[in-house]
Tab-separated table of C-alpha atoms in Angstrom:
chain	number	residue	atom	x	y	z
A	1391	UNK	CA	-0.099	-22.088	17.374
A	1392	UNK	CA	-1.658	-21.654	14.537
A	1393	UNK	CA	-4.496	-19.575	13.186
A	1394	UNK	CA	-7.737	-20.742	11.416
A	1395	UNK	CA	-10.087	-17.934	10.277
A	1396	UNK	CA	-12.959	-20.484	11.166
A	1397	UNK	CA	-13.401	-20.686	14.459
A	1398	UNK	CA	-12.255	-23.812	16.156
A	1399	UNK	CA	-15.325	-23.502	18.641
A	1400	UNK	CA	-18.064	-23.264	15.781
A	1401	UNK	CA	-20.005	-26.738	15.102
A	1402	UNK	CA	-18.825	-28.463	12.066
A	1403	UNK	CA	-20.772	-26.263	9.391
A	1404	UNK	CA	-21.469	-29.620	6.939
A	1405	UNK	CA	-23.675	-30.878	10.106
A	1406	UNK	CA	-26.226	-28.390	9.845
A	1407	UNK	CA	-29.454	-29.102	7.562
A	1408	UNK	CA	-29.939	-27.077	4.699
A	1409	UNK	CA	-33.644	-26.085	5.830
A	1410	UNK	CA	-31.703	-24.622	8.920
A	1411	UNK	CA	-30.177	-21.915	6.601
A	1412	UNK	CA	-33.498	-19.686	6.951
A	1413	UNK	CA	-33.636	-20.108	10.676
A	1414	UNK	CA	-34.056	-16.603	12.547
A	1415	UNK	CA	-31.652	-16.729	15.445
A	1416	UNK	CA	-31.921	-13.560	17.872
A	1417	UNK	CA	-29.801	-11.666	19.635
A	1418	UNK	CA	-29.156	-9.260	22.099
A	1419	UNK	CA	-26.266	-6.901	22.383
A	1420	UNK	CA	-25.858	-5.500	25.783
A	1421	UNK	CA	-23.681	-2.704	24.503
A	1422	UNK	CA	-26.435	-0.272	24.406
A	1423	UNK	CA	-26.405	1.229	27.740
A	1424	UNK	CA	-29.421	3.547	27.542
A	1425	UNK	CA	-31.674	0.884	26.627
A	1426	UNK	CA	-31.318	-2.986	25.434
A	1427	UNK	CA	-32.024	-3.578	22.049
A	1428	UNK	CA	-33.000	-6.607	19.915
A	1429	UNK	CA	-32.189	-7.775	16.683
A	1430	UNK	CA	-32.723	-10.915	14.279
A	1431	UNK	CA	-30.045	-11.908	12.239
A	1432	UNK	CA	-30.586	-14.771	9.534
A	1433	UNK	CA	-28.084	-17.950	10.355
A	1434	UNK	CA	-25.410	-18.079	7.883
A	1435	UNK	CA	-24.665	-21.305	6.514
A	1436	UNK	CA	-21.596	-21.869	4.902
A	1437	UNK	CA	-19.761	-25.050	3.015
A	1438	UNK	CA	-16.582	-25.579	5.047
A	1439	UNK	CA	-13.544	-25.607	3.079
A	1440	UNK	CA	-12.575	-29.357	2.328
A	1441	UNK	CA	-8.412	-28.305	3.216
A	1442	UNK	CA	-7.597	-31.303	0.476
A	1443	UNK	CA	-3.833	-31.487	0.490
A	1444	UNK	CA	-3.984	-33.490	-2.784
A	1445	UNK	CA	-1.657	-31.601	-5.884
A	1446	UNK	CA	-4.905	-32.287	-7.973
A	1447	UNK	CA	-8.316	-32.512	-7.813
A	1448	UNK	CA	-10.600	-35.054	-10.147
A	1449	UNK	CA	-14.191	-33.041	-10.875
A	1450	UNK	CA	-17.143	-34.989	-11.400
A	1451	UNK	CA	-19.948	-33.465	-13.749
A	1452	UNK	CA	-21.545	-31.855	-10.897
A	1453	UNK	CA	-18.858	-29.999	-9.513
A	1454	UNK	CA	-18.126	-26.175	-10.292
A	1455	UNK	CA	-14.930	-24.863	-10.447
A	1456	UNK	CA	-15.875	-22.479	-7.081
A	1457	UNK	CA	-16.147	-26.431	-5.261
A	1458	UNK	CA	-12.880	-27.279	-7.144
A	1459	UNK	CA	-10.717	-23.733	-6.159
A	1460	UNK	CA	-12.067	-24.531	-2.678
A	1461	UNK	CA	-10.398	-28.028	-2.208
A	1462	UNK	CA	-7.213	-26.024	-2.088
A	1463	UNK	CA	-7.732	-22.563	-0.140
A	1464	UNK	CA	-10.269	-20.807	1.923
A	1465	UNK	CA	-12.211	-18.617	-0.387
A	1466	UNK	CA	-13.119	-15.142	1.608
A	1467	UNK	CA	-16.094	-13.095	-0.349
A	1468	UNK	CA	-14.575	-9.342	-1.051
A	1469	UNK	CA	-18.359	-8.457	-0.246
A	1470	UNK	CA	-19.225	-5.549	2.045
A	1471	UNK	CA	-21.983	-6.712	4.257
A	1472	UNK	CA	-25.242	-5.293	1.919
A	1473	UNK	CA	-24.177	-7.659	-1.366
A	1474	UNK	CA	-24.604	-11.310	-1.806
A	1475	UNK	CA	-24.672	-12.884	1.341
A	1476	UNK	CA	-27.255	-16.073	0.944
A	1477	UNK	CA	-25.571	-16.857	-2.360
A	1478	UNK	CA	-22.278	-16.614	-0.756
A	1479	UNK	CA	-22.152	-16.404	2.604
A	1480	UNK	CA	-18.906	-15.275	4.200
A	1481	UNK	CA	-16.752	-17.538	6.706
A	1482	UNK	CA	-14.629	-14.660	8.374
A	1483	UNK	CA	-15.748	-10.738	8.332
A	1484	UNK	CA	-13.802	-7.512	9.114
A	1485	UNK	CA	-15.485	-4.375	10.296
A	1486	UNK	CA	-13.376	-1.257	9.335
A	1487	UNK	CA	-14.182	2.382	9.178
A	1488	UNK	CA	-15.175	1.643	5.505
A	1489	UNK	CA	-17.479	-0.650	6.508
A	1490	UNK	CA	-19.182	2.106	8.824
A	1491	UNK	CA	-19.416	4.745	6.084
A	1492	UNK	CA	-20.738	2.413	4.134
A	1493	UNK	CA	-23.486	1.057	7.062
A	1494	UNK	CA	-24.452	4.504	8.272
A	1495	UNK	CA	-24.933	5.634	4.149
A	1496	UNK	CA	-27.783	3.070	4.363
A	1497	UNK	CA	-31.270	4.283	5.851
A	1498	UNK	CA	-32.000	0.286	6.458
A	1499	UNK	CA	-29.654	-2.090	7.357
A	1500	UNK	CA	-29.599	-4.609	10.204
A	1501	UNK	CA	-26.559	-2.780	11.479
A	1502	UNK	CA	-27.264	0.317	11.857
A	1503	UNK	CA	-28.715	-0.206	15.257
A	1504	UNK	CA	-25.346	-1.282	16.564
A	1505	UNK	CA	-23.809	2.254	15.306
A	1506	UNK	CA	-26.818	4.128	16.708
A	1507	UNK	CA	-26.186	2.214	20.122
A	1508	UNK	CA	-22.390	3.630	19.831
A	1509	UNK	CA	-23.463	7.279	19.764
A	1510	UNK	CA	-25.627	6.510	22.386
A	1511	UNK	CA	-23.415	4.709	24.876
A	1512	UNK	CA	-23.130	6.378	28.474
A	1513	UNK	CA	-19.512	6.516	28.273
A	1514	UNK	CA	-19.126	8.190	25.360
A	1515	UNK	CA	-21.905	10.459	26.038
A	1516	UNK	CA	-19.577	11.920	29.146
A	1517	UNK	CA	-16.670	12.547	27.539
A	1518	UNK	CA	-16.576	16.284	27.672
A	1519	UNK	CA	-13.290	16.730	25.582
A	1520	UNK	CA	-15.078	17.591	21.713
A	1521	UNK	CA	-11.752	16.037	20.105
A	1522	UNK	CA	-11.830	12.931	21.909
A	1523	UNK	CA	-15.215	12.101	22.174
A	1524	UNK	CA	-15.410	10.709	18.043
A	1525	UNK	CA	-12.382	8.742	18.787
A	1526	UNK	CA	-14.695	6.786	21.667
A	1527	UNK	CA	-17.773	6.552	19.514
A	1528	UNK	CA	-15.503	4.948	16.671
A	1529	UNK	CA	-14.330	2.576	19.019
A	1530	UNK	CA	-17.651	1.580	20.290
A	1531	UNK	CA	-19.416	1.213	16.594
A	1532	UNK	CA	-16.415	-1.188	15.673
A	1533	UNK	CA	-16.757	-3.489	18.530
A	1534	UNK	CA	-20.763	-3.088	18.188
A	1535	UNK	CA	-21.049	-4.145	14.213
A	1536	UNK	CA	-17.861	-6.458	14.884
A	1537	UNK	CA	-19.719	-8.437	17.924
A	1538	UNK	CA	-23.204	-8.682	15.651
A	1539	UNK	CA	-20.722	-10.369	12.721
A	1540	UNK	CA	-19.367	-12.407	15.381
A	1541	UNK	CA	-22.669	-13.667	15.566
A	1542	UNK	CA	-23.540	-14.223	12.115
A	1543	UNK	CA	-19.822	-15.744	10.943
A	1544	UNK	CA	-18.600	-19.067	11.802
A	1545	UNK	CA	-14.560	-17.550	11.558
A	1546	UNK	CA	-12.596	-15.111	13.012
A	1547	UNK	CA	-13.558	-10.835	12.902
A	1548	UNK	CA	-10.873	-8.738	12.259
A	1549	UNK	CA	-10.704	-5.505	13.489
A	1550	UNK	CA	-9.000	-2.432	11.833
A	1551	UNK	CA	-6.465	-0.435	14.357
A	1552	UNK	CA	-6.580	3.215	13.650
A	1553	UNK	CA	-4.090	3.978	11.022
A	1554	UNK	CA	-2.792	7.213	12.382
A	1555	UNK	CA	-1.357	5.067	14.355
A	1556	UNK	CA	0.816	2.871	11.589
A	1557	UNK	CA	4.090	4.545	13.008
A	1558	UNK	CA	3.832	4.295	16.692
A	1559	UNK	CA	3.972	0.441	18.370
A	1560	UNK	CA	2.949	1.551	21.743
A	1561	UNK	CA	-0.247	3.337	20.255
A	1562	UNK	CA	-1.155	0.500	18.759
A	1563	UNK	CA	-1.071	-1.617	21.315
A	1564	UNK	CA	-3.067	0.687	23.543
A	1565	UNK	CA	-5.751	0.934	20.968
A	1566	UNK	CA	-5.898	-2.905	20.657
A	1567	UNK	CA	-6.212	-3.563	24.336
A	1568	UNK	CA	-9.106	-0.741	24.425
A	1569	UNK	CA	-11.193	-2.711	21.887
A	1570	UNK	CA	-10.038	-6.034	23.417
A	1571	UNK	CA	-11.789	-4.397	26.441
A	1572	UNK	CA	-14.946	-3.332	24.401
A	1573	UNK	CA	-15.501	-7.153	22.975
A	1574	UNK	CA	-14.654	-8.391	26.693
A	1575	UNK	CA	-17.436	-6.240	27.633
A	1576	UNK	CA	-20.016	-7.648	24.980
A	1577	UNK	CA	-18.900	-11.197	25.592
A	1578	UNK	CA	-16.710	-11.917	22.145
A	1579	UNK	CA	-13.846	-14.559	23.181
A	1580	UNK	CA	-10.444	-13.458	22.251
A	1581	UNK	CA	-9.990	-16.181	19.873
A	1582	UNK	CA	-12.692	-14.824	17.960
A	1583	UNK	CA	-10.712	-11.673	17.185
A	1584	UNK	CA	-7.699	-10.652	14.817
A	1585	UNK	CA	-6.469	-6.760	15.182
A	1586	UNK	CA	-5.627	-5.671	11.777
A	1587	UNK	CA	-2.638	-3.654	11.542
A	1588	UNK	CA	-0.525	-1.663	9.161
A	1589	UNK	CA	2.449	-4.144	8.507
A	1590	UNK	CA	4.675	-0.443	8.915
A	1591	UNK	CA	7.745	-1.561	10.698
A	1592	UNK	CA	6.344	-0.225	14.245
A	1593	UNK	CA	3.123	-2.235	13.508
A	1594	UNK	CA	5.378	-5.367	13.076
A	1595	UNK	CA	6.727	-4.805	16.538
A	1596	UNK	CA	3.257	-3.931	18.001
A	1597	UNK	CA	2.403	-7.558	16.271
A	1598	UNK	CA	4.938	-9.505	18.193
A	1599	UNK	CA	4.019	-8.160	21.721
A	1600	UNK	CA	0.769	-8.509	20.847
A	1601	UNK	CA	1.083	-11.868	19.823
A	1602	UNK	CA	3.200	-12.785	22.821
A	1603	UNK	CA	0.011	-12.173	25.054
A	1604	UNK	CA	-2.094	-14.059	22.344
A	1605	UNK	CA	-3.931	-11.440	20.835
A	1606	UNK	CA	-4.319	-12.293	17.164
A	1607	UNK	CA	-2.817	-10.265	14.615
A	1608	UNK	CA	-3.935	-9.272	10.734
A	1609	UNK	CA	-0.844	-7.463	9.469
A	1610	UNK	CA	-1.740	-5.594	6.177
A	1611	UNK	CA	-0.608	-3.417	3.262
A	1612	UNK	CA	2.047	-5.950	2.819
A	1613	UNK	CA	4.002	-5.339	-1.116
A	1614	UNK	CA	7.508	-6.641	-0.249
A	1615	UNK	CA	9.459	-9.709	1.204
A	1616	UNK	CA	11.199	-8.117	3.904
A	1617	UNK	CA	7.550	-7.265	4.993
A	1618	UNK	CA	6.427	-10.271	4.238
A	1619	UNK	CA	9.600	-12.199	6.323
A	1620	UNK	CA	9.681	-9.700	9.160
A	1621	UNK	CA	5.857	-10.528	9.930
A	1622	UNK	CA	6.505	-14.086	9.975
A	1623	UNK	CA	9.197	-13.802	12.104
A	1624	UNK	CA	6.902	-11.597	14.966
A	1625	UNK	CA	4.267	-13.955	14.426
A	1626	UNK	CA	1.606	-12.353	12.666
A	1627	UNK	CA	-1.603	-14.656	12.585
A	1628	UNK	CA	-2.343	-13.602	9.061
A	1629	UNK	CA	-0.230	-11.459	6.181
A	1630	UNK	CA	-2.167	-10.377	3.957
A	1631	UNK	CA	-0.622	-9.026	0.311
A	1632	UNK	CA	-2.117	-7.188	-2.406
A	1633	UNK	CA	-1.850	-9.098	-5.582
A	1634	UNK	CA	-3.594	-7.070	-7.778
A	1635	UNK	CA	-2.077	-3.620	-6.701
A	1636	UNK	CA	1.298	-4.661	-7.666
A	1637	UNK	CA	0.588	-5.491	-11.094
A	1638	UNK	CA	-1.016	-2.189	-11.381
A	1639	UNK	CA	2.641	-0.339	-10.186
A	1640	UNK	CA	4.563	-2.338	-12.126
A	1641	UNK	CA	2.666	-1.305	-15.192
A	1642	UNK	CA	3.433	1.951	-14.180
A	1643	UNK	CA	6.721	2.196	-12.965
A	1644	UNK	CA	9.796	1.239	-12.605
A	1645	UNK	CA	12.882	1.201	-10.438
A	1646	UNK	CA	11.920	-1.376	-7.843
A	1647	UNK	CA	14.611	-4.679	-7.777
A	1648	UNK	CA	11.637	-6.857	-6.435
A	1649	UNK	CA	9.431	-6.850	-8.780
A	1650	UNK	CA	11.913	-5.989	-11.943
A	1651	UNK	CA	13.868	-9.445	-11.033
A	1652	UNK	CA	9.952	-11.081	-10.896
A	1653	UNK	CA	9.465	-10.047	-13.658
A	1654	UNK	CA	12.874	-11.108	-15.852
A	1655	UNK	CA	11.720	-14.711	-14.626
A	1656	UNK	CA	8.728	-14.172	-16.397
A	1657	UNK	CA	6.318	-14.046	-13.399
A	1658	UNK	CA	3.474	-11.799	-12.375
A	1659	UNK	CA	5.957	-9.993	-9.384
A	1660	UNK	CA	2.304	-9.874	-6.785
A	1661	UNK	CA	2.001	-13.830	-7.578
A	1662	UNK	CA	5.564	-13.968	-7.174
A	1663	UNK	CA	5.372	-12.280	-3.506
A	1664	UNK	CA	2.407	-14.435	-2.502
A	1665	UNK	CA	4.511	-17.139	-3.277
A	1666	UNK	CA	7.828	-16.713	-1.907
A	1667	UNK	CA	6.084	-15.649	1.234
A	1668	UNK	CA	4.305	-18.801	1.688
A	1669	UNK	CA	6.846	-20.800	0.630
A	1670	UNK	CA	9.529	-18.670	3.405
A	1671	UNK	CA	6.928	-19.147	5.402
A	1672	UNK	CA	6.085	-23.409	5.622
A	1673	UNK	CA	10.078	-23.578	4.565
A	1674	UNK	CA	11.366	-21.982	8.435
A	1675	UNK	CA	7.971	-23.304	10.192
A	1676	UNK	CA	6.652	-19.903	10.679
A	1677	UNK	CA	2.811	-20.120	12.036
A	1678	UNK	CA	1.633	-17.229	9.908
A	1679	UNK	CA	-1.434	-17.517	7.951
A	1680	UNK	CA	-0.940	-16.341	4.655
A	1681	UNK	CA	-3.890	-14.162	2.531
A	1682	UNK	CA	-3.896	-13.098	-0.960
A	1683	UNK	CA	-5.912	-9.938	-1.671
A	1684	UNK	CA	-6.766	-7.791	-4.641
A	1685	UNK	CA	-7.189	-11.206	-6.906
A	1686	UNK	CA	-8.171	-9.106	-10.247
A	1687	UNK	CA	-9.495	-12.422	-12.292
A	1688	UNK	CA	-10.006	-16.644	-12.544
A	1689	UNK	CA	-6.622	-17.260	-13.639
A	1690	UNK	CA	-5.348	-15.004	-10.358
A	1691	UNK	CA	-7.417	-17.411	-8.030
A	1692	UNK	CA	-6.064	-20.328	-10.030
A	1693	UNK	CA	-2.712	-19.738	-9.988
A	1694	UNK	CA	-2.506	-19.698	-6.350
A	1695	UNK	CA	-4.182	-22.611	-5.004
A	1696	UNK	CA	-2.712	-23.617	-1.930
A	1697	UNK	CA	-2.805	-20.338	-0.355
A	1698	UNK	CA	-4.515	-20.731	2.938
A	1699	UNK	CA	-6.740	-17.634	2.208
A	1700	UNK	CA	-8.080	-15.916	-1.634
A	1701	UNK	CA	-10.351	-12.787	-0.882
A	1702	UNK	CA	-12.066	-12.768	-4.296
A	1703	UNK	CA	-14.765	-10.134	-5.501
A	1704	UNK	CA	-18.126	-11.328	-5.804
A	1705	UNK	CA	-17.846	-11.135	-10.067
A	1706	UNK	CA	-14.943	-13.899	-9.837
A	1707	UNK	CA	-17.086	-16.180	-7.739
A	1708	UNK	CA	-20.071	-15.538	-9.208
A	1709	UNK	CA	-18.188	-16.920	-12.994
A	1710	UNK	CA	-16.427	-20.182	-10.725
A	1711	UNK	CA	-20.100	-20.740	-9.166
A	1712	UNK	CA	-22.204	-20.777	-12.387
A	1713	UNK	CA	-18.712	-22.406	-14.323
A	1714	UNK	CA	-19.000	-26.293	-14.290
A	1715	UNK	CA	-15.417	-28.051	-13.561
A	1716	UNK	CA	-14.289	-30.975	-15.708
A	1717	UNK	CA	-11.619	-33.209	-15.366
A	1718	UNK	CA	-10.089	-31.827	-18.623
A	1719	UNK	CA	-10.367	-28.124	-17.614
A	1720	UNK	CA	-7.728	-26.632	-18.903
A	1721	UNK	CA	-6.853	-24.825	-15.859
A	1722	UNK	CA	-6.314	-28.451	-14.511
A	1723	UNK	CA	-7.268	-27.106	-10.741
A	1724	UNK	CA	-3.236	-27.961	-9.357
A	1725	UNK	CA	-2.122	-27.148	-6.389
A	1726	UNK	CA	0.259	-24.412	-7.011
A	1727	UNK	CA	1.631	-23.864	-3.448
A	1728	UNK	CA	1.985	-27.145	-0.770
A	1729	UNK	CA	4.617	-26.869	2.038
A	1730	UNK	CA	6.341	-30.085	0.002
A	1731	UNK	CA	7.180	-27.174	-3.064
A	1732	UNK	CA	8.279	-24.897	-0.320
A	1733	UNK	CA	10.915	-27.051	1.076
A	1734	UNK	CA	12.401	-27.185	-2.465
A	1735	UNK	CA	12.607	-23.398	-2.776
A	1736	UNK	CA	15.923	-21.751	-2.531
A	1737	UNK	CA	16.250	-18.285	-0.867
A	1738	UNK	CA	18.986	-15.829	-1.065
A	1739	UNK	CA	21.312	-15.336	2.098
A	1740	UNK	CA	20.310	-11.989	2.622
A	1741	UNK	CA	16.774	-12.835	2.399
A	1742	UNK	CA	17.517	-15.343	5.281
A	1743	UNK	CA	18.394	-12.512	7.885
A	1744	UNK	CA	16.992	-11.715	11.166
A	1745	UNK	CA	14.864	-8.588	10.428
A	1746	UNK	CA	15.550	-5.367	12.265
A	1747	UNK	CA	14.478	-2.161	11.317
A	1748	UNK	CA	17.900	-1.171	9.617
A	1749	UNK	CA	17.642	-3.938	6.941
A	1750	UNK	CA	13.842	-3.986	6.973
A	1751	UNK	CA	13.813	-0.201	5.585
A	1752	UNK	CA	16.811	-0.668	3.799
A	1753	UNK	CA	14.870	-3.688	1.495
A	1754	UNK	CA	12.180	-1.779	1.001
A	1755	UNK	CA	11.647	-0.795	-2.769
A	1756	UNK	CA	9.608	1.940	-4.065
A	1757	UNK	CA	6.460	-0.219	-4.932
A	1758	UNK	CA	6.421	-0.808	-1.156
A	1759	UNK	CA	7.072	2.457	0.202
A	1760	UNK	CA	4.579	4.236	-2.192
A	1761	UNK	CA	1.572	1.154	-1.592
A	1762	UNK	CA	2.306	1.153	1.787
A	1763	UNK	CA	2.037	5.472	2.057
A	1764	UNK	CA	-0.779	5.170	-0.192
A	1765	UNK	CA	-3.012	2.520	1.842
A	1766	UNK	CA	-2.179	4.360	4.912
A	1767	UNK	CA	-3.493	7.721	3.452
A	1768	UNK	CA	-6.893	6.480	2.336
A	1769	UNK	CA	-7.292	4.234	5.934
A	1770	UNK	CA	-6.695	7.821	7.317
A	1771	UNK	CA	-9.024	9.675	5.301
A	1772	UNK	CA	-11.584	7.083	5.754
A	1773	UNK	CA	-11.498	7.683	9.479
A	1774	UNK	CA	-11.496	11.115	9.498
A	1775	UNK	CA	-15.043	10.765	7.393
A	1776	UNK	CA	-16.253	8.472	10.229
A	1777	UNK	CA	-15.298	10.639	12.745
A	1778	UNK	CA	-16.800	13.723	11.136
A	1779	UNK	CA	-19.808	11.738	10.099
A	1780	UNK	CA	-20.242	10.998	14.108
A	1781	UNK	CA	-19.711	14.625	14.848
A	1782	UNK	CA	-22.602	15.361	12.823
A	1783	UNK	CA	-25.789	12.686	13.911
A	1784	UNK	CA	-24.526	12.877	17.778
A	1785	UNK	CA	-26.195	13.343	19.769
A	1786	UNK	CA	-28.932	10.566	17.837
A	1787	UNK	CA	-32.476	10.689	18.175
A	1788	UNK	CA	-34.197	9.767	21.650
A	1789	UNK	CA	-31.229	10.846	23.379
């Protein structure tokens, strides 16, 4: 089965008028159990990705090179919620503790009712144990902002799984079945949802149970192969790898076989990752959905057309939108990555193995290891500051 990060149950998005882009639509979250609470969220209209197959793409005079770049792959706004969301309005959303810090910094945001309603839930409220009560509230503000993006999103919400729990499969799974029970509760469908998870090897394994029950999985802080081929293999819905980050090691350091042999072909080694994974992916018919993240500039986003998904920051999209595309661009808008090239690729027998967690930490490289340690430090910290923050406001006002 595969995974689209558009909903397959949202209305074709080209269908609705453009003077239906303003419309008010309101709704009403019932997970405030205290008292019910209204908001209005503005409809977000999006242009649906084309999903042109073509190796090329003939502009007309009218086009911009964002319309061009998005005849290949999804484009996902890096935005957090507060920047440019009329101008570019995302498809898919993920709520993360981040994304809470960054809400409850705000004294004014259309979300901050849904994190007030989380320190104000009943169940929470009883908990008499000091160290576990946070833990509850964090879980209810997640599922309360990531049930009002459900709303406002035509794709798929992806929720972050604690990462204190990146080492421990059956954690992970317990804490994905509690929020699965949270979004049950405010009536968000399953197939709404991804989980995002640390692609550690015990999230892997947390991936493939969790995909055996069909719970959608976002496996992250990928910046190797046997990552990247070990997710596939569990089924991951989406794998998501860092571009950017891994230029910035490599500039850096040394030492790691991956990315020095990337780079004695002459190739950026995070392009190089994004597209051997793709390309091991569509080879072996894997299902995965494949994601390319920290895109630093144009030529980034260009060179990997084909992708299914480019998160790009708002400055990158911003130059594509206002940039006009002409047939002569020099750029020339090709396809980079098509499951045709893929079946052409050649792969090394011991890249070909069934993964295990022997030869998975054995082809791990440094880059990897010290990405991977450092992603999973600052997803810690970041909780921790939620958690604290939480400590601090509860009990909220009124209650």
């Amino acid at each position: 089965m595969s995974v689209n990060l558009r909903s397959s149950s949202s209305p074709s998005l080209s269908l609705l008028k453009s003077r239906e882009c303003n419309r008010l639509v309101s709704i009403q979250p019932n997970h405030l159990k205290f008292q019910k609470r209204r908001t209005s969220f503005p409809q977000i209209c999006a242009a649906a990705s084309t999903g042109n197959s073509s190796s090329s793409i003939q502009t007309g005079s009218n086009s911009t090179e964002l319309d061009a770049v998005s005849s290949f792959s999804e484009i996902v706004p890096d935005t957090v919620i507060f920047d440019d969301f009329q101008r570019f309005p995302p498809t898919a959303a993920t709520v993360s503790s981040s994304l809470l810090l960054g809400i409850s910094s705000l004294p004014d945001t259309i979300f901050r009712n849904a994190i007030e309603a989380a320190l104000a839930d009943s169940e929470c409220y009883a908990v008499e144990n000091s160290e576990t009560r946070p833990a509850c509230f964090l879980n209810k503000a997640l599922v309360n902002v990531g049930s009002d993006l459900a709303k406002l999103v035509p794709g798929k919400v992806s929720t972050e799984v604690d990462a204190r729990l990146a080492y421990d499969t059956h954690g992970i799974v317990r804490k994905v079945h509690e929020l699965l029970k949270l979004y049950h509760e405010v009536e968000i469908p399953v197939e709404r949802l991804l989980f995002k998870i640390p692609a550690t090897w015990q999230g892997i394994e947390a991936s493939r149970m969790l995909e055996s029950e069909g719970i959608q999985t976002h496996l992250t802080f990928i910046y190797s192969f046997s990552q990247a081929a070990a997710a596939a293999q569990a089924g991951a819905s989406v794998i998501q790898i860092f571009v950017g980050r891994l230029r910035d090691w490599a500039r850096n350091n040394s030492g790691d076989p991956e990315i020095e042999a990337a780079i004695k072909r002459g190739e950026d080694p995070g392009l190089a990752l994004v597209t051997k994974a793709y390309n091991y992916i569509h080879k072996y018919g894997h299902k995965s959905k494949l994601m390319a993240a920290a895109v630093r500039n144009k030529q980034d986003l260009f060179s990997l057309l084909g992708v299914d998904y480019i998160i790009a920051p708002l400055k990158i999209l911003h130059s594509l939108k206002e940039s006009s595309a002409y047939p002569d661009e020099k750029y020339g808008f090709v396809r980079r990555l098509s499951p045709d090239l893929a079946r052409e690729y050649n792969f090394k027998e011991e890249e070909l193995v069934k993964w295990d967690q022997l030869k998975f930490a054995s082809a791990m490289g440094p880059a990897a290891e010290e990405l991977l340690a450092s992603g999973l430090d600052g997803y810690v910290n970041q909780t921790k500051r939620v958690e604290e923050l939480f400590g601090k406001i509860w009990p909220p006002p009124n209650v």
